[in-house]
Short mmCIF file of C-alpha atoms and ligand atoms in Angstrom, two decimals:
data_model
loop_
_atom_site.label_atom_id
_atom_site.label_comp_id
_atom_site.label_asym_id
_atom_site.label_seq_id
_atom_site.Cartn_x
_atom_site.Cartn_y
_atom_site.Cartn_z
CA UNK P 742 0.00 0.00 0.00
CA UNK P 743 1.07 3.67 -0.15
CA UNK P 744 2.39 5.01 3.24
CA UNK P 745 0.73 8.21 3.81
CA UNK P 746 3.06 10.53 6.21
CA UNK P 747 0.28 12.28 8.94
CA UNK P 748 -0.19 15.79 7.76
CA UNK P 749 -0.13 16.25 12.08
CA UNK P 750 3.85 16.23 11.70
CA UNK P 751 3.39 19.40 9.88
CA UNK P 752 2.02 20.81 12.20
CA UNK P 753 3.58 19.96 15.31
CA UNK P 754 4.91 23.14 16.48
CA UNK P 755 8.76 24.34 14.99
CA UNK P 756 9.93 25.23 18.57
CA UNK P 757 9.83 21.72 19.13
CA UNK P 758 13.21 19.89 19.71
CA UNK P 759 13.31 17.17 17.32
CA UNK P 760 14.23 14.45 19.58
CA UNK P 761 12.05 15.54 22.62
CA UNK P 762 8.64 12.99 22.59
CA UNK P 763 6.17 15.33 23.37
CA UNK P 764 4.40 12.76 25.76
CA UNK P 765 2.20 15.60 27.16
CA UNK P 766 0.27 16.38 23.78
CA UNK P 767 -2.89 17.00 25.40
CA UNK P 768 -5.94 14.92 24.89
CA UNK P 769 -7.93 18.27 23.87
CA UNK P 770 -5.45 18.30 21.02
CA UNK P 771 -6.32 14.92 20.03
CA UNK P 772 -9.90 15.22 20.25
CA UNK P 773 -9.58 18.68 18.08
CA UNK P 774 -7.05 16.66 16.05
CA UNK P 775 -9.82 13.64 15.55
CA UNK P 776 -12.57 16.51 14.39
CA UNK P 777 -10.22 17.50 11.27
CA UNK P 778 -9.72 13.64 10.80
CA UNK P 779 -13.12 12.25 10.46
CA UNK P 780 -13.20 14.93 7.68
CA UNK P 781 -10.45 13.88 5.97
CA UNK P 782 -11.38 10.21 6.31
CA UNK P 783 -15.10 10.46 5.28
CA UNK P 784 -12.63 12.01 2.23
CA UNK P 785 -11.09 9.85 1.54
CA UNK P 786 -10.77 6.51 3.61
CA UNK P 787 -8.41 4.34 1.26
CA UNK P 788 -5.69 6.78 2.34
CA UNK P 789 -5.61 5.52 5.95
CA UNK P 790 -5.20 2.49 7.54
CA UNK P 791 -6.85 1.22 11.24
CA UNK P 792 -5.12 -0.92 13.60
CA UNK P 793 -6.25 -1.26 17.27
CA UNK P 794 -7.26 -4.25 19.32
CA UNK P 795 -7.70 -5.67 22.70
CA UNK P 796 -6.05 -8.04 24.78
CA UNK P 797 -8.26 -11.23 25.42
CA UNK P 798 -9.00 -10.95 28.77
CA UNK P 799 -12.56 -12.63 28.54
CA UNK P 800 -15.88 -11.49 26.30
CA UNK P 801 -16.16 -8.17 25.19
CA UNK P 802 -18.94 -5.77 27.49
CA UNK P 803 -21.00 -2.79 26.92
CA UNK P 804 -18.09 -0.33 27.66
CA UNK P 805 -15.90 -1.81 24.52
CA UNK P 806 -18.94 -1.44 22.40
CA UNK P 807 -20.00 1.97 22.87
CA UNK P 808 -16.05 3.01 23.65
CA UNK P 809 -14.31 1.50 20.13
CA UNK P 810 -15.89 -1.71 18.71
CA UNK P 811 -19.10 -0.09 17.05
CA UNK P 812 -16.55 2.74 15.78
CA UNK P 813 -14.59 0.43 14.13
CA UNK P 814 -17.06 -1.19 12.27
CA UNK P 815 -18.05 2.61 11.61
CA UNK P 816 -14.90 2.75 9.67
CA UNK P 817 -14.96 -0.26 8.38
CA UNK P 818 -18.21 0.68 6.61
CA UNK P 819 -16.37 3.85 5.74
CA UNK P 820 -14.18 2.09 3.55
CA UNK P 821 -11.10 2.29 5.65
CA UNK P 822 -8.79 -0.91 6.06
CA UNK P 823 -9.25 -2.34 9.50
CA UNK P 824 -6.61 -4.72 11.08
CA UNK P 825 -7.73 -5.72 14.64
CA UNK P 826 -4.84 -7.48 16.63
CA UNK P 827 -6.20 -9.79 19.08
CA UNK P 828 -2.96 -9.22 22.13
CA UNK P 829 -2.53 -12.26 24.05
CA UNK P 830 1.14 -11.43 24.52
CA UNK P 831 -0.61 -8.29 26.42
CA UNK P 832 -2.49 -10.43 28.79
CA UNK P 833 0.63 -11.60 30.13
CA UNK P 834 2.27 -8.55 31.23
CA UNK P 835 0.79 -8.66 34.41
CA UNK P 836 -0.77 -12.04 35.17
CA UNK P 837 0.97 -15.29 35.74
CA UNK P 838 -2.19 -17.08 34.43
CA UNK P 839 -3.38 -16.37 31.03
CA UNK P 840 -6.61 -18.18 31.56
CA UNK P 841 -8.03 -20.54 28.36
CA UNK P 842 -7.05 -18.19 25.36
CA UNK P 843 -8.06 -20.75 22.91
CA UNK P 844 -11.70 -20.05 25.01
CA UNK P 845 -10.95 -16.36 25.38
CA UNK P 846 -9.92 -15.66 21.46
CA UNK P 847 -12.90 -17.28 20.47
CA UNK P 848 -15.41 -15.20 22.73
CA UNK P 849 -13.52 -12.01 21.58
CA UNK P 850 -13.99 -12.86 17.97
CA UNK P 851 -17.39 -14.07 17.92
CA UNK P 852 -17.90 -10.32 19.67
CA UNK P 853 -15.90 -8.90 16.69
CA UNK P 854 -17.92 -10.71 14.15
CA UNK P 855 -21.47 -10.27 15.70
CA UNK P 856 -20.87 -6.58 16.24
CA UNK P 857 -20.72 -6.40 12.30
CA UNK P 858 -16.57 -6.58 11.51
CA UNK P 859 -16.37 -8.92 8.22
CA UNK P 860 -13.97 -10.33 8.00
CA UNK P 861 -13.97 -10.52 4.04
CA UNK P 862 -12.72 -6.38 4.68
CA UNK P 863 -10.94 -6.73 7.60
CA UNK P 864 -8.35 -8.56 9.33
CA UNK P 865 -8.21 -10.36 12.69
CA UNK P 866 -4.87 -12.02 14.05
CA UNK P 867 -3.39 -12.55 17.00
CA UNK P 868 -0.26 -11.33 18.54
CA UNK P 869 1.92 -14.65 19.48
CA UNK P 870 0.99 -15.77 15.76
CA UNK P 871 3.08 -13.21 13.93
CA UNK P 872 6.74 -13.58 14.50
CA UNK P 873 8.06 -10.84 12.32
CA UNK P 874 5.92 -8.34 14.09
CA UNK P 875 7.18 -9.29 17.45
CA UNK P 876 10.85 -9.06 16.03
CA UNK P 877 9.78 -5.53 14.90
CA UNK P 878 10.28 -4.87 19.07
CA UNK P 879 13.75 -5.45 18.83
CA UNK P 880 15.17 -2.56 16.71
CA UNK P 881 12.41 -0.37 18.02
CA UNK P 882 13.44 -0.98 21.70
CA UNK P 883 16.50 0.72 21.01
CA UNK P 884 15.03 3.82 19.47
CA UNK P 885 13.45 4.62 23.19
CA UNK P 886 15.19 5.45 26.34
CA UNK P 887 14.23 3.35 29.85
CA UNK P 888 13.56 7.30 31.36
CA UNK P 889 11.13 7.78 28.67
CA UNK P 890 9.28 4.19 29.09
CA UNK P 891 9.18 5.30 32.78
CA UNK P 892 7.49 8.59 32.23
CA UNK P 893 4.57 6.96 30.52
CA UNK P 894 1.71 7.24 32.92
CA UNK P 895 -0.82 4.38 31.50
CA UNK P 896 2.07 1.77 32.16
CA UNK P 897 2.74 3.87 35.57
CA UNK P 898 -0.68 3.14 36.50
CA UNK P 899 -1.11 -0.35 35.31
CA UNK P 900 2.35 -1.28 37.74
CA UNK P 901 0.17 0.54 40.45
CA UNK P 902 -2.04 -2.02 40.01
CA UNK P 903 -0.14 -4.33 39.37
CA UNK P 904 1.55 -3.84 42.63
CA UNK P 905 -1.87 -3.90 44.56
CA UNK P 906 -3.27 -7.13 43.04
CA UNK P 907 -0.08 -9.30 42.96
CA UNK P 908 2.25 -7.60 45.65
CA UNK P 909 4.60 -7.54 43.58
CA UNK P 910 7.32 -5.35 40.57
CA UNK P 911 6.08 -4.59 37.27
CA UNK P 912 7.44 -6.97 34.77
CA UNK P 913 9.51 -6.30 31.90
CA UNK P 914 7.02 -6.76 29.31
CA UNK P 915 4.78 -4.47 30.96
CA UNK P 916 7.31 -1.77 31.19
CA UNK P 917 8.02 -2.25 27.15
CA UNK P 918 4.10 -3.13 26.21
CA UNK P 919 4.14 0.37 24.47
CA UNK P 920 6.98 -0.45 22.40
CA UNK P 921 5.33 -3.65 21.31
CA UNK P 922 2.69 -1.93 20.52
CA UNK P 923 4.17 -0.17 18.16
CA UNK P 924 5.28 -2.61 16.49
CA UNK P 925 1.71 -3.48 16.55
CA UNK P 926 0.76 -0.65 14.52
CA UNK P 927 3.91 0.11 12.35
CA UNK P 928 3.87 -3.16 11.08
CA UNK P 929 1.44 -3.09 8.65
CA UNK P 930 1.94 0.85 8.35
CA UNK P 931 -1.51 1.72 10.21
CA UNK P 932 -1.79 5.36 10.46
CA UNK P 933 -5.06 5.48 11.96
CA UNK P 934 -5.31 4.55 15.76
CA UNK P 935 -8.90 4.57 17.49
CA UNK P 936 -8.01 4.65 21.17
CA UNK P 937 -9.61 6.06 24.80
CA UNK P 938 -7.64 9.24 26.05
CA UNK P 939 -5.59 6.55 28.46
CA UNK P 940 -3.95 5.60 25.27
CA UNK P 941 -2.50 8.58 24.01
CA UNK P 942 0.71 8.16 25.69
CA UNK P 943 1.49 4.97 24.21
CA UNK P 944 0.37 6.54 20.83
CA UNK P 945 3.07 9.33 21.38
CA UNK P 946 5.33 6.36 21.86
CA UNK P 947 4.60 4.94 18.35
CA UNK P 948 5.19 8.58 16.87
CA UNK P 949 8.58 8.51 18.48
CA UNK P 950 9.70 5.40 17.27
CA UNK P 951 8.39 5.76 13.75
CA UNK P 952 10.05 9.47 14.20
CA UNK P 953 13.47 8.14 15.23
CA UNK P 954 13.57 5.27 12.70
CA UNK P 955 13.16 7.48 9.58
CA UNK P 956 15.65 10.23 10.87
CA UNK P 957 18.18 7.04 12.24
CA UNK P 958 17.64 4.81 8.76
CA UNK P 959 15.59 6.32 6.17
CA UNK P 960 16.19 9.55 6.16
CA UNK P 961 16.40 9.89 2.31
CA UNK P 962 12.50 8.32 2.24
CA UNK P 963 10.55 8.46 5.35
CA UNK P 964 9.45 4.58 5.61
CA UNK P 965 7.58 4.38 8.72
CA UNK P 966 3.91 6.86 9.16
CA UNK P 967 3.16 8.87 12.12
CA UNK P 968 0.21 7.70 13.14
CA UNK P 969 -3.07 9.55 14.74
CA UNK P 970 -5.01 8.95 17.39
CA UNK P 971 -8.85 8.94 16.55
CA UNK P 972 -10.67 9.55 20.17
CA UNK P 973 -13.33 7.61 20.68
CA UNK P 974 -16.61 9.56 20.76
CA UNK P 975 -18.61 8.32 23.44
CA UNK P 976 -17.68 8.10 26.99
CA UNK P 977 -16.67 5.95 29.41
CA UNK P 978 -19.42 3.29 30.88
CA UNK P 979 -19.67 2.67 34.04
CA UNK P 980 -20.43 -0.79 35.89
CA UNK P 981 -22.69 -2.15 38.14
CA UNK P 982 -20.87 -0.81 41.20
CA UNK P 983 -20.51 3.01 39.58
CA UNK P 984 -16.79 2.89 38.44
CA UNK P 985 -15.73 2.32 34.61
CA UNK P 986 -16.85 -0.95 33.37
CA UNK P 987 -13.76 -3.62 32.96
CA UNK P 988 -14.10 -7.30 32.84
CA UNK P 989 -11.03 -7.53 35.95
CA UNK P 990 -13.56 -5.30 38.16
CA UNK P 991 -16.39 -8.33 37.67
CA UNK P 992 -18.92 -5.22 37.43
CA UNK P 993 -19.17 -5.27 33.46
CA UNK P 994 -22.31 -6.61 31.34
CA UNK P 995 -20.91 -8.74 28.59
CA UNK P 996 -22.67 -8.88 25.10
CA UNK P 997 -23.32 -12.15 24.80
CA UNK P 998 -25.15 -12.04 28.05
CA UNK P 999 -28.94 -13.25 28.05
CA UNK P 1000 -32.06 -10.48 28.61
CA UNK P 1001 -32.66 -11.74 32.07
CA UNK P 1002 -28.34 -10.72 32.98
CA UNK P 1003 -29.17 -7.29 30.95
CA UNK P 1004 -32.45 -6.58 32.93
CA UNK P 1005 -30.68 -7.80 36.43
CA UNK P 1006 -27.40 -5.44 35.21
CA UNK P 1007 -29.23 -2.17 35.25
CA UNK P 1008 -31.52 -3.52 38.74
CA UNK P 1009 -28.49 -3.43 40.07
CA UNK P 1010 -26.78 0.00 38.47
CA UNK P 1011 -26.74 2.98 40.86
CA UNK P 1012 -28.75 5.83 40.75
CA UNK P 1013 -29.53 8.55 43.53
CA UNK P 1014 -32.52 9.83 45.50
CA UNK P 1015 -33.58 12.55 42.93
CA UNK P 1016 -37.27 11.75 40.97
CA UNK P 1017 -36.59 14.57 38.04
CA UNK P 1018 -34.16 13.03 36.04
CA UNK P 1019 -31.28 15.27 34.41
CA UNK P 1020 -27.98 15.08 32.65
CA UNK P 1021 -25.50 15.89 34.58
CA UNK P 1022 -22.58 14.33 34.13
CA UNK P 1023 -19.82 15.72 36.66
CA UNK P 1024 -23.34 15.89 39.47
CA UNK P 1025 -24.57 12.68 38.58
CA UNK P 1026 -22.89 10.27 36.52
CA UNK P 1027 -24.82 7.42 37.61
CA UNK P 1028 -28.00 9.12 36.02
CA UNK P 1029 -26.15 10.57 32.81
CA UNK P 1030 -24.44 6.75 32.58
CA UNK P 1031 -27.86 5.64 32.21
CA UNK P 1032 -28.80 8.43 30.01
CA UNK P 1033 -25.58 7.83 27.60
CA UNK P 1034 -26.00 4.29 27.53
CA UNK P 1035 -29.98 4.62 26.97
CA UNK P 1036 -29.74 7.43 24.36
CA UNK P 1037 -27.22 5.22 22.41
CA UNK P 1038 -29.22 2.47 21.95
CA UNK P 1039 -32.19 4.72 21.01
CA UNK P 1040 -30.33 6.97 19.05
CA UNK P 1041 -30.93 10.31 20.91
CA UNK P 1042 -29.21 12.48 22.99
CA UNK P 1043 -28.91 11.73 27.23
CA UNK P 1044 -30.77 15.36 27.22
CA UNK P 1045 -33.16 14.76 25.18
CA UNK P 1046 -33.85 11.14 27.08
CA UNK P 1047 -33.90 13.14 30.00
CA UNK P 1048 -36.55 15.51 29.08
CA UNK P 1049 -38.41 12.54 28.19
CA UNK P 1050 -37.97 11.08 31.19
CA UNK P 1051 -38.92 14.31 33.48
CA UNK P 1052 -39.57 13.54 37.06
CA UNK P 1053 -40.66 9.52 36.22
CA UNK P 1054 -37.52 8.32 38.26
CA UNK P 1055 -34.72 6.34 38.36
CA UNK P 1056 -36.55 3.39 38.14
CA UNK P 1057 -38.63 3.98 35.15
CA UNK P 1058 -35.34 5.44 33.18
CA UNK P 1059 -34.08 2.12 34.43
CA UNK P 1060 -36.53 -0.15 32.86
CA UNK P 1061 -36.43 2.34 29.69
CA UNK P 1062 -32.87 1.95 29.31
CA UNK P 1063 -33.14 -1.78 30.15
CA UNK P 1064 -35.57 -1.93 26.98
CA UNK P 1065 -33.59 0.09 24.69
CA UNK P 1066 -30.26 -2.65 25.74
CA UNK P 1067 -32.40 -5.43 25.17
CA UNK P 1068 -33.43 -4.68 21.84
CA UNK P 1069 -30.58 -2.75 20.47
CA UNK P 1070 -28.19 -5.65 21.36
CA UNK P 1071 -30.99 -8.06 19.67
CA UNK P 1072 -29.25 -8.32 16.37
CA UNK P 1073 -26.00 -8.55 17.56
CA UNK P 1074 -26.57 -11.28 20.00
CA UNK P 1075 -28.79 -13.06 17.55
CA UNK P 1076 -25.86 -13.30 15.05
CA UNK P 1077 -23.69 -14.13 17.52
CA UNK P 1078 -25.38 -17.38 18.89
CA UNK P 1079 -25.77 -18.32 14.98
CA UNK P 1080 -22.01 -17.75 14.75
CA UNK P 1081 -21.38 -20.17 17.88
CA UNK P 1082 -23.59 -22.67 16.95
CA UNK P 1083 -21.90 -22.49 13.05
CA UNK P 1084 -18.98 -24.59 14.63
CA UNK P 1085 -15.16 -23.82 16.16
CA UNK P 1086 -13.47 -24.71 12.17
CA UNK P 1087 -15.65 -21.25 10.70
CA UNK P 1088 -13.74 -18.85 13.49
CA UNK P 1089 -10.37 -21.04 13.25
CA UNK P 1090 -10.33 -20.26 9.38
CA UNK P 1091 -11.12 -16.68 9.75
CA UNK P 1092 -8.59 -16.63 12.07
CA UNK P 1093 -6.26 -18.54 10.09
CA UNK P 1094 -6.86 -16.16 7.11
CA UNK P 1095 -6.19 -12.98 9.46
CA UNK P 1096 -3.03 -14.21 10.56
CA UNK P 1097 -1.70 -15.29 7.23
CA UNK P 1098 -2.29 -11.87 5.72
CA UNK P 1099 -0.96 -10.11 8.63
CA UNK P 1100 2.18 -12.85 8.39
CA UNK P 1101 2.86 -11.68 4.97
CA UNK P 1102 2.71 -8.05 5.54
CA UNK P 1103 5.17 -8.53 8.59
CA UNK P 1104 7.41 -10.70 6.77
CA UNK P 1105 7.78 -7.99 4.30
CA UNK P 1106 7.97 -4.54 6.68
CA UNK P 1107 10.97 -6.99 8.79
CA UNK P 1108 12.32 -7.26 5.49
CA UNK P 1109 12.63 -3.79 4.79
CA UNK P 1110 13.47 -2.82 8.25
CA UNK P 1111 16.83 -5.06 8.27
CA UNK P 1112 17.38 -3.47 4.62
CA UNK P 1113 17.33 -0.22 5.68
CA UNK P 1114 19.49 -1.50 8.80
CA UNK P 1115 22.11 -2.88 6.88
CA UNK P 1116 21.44 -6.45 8.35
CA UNK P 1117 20.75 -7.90 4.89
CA UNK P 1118 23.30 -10.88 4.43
N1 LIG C 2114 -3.45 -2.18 24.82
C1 LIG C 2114 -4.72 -2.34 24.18
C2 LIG C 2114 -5.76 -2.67 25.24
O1 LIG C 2114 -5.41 -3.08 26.32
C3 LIG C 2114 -4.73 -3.42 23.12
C4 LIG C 2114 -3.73 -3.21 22.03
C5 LIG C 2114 -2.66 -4.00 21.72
C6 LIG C 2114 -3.68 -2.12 21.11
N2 LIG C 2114 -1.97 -3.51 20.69
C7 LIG C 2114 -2.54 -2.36 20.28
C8 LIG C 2114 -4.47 -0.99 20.91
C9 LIG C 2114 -2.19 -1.44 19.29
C10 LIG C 2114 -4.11 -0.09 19.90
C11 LIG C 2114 -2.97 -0.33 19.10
O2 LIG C 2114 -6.94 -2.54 24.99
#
């Protein structure tokens, strides 16, 4: 494909040291930045390239939906390439146990699949099957200093928690997951990178390294693209118990759960004492949770659900949003028990497929890279 340098490196301000990362590019930039995007892409969507994932952890929930998975089928159905890397070299950065991945990959795809990905226009692999990728992490490891990796607040606050759930030092892989991740992304020169605000910093990471790699060994030809960040629109979810859904909190509602989980999910949500519902996010984010999540499904706005709602109550928003779940996820869910009951060979070849494409495409970027390294023999 045609690399397409980001336009952003044009603008990145002159007074700028080269060399300095500038780790602290604000996420109001990025949002601003993803406004002039979505323009460019509705534009013209064969000039960019998507690649995000997720690290199989267990099924996908609510929060992954609203947060990235329905946008990237959004692109998708822009016309924009979309290479989803399932990480299961990321779910060992801070676990000893990995779980069943075999299980896990399998729920995370049938989530992929049933939330409309096809996999005819997009491509699925998985980390651990793509050994030229994971080579990429070599070279790219030295193109970032250990005082840099240690500045990066998302892996600061994933040894935090680390720490608290294990007792015990941050590995090594989790300390270098960023540079991986580049080599996630620079692989198959994706220039387009759909991520929450906690992500940015490993984004700025991936600029770096691209950065450093042309100046250090392609300096004639820039090889590697800058990529963006694309924010996600909506905003976070929240659980059962108030704080941000995540699967390792057990307070998340999974997709593939049945009506009777969904309807016993929002029972149990939190709300406060007030009858007249409002939107208030910063006040009440239990209520505007409830509001986003609701309005989503029903395509409206939380204000205008919550002039519709009035001074009904928490419990009739409640069993409105409930409804609005229930049927919006319908489709979804109905696909995805039809792609269950299809049979473990229909994901395996999809899978295969994914990982043979993305093989080839690393095969050929690790090619270049040792090229343009001088390590050709
Ligand atoms: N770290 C991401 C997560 O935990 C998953 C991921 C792996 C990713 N490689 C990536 C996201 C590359 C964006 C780009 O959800």
């Amino acid at each position: 494909m045609s690399v397409t340098t980001s336009p952003e490196a044009t603008t990145t301000p002159s007074s700028a040291p080269r060399e300095t990362p500038s780790i602290t590019r604000s996420a109001a930039a990025a949002r601003e930045r993803t406004a002039v995007l979505e323009d460019l892409i509705a534009r013209n969507p064969g000039e960019y390239r998507v690649l995000t994932g997720d690290r199989p952890t267990g099924a996908l929930h609510l929060g992954h939906l609203l947060g990235t998975v329905a946008n990237r089928v959004r692109l998708q159905d822009l016309g924009v390439e979309v290479f989803l890397i399932v990480a299961d070299y990321q779910v060992i950065t801070d676990r000893d146990d990995a779980g069943d991945l075999p299980v896990t990959v399998r729920e995370v795809l049938l989530d992929y699949l049933a939330a409309g990905l096809d996999p005819e226009r997009s491509t699925v692999f998985t980390h651990s099957a793509v050994p030229a990728l994971n080579q990429l992490l070599l070279p790219f490891l030295s193109l970032v200093t250990v005082a840099e990796l240690e500045r990066n607040p998302t892996v600061k606050a994933e040894a935090e928690a680390a720490l608290l759930r294990q007792k015990r030092g941050i590995s090594g892989l989790l300390f270098t997951y960023p540079v991986h991740q580049a080599a996630d992304i620079l692989f198959c020169h994706g220039n387009l990178v759909p991520v929450g605000v906690d992500q940015l910093p490993h984004l700025e990471i991936t600029r770096t390294i691209a950065r450093r790699f042309n100046q250090r060994y392609a300096a004639a030809q820039p090889y590697f693209p800058e990529p963006d960040a694309l924010i996600a629109p909506s905003t976070t979810v929240l659980g059962d118990d108030g704080r941000r859904m995540s699967k390792s909190r057990g307070n998340a509602l999974e997709l593939r759960a049945s009506e009777d989980e969904t309807a016993a999910f929002f029972r149990r949500a939190r709300t406060d004492a007030d009858r007249v519902i409002t939107y208030e996010p910063e006040r009440r984010p239990d209520i505007a949770n409830l509001l986003q999540i609701g309005a989503y499904f029903s395509g409206t706005t939380p204000e205008a659900l919550a002039d519709e709602m009035g001074a009904a109550g928490a419990g009739r928003l409640k069993a409105v949003v409930t409804e609005a779940v229930v049927e919006g996820l319908r489709p979804l869910r109905a696909r995805r028990r039809e792609l269950a009951a299809a049979g473990p060979r229909h994901l395996a070849e999809i899978l295969a497929r994914g990982n043979a494409r993305a093989n080839a495409i690393a095969d050929r970027t690790l090619d270049d890279v040792r090229g343009l390294m001088g390590m050709r023999y």
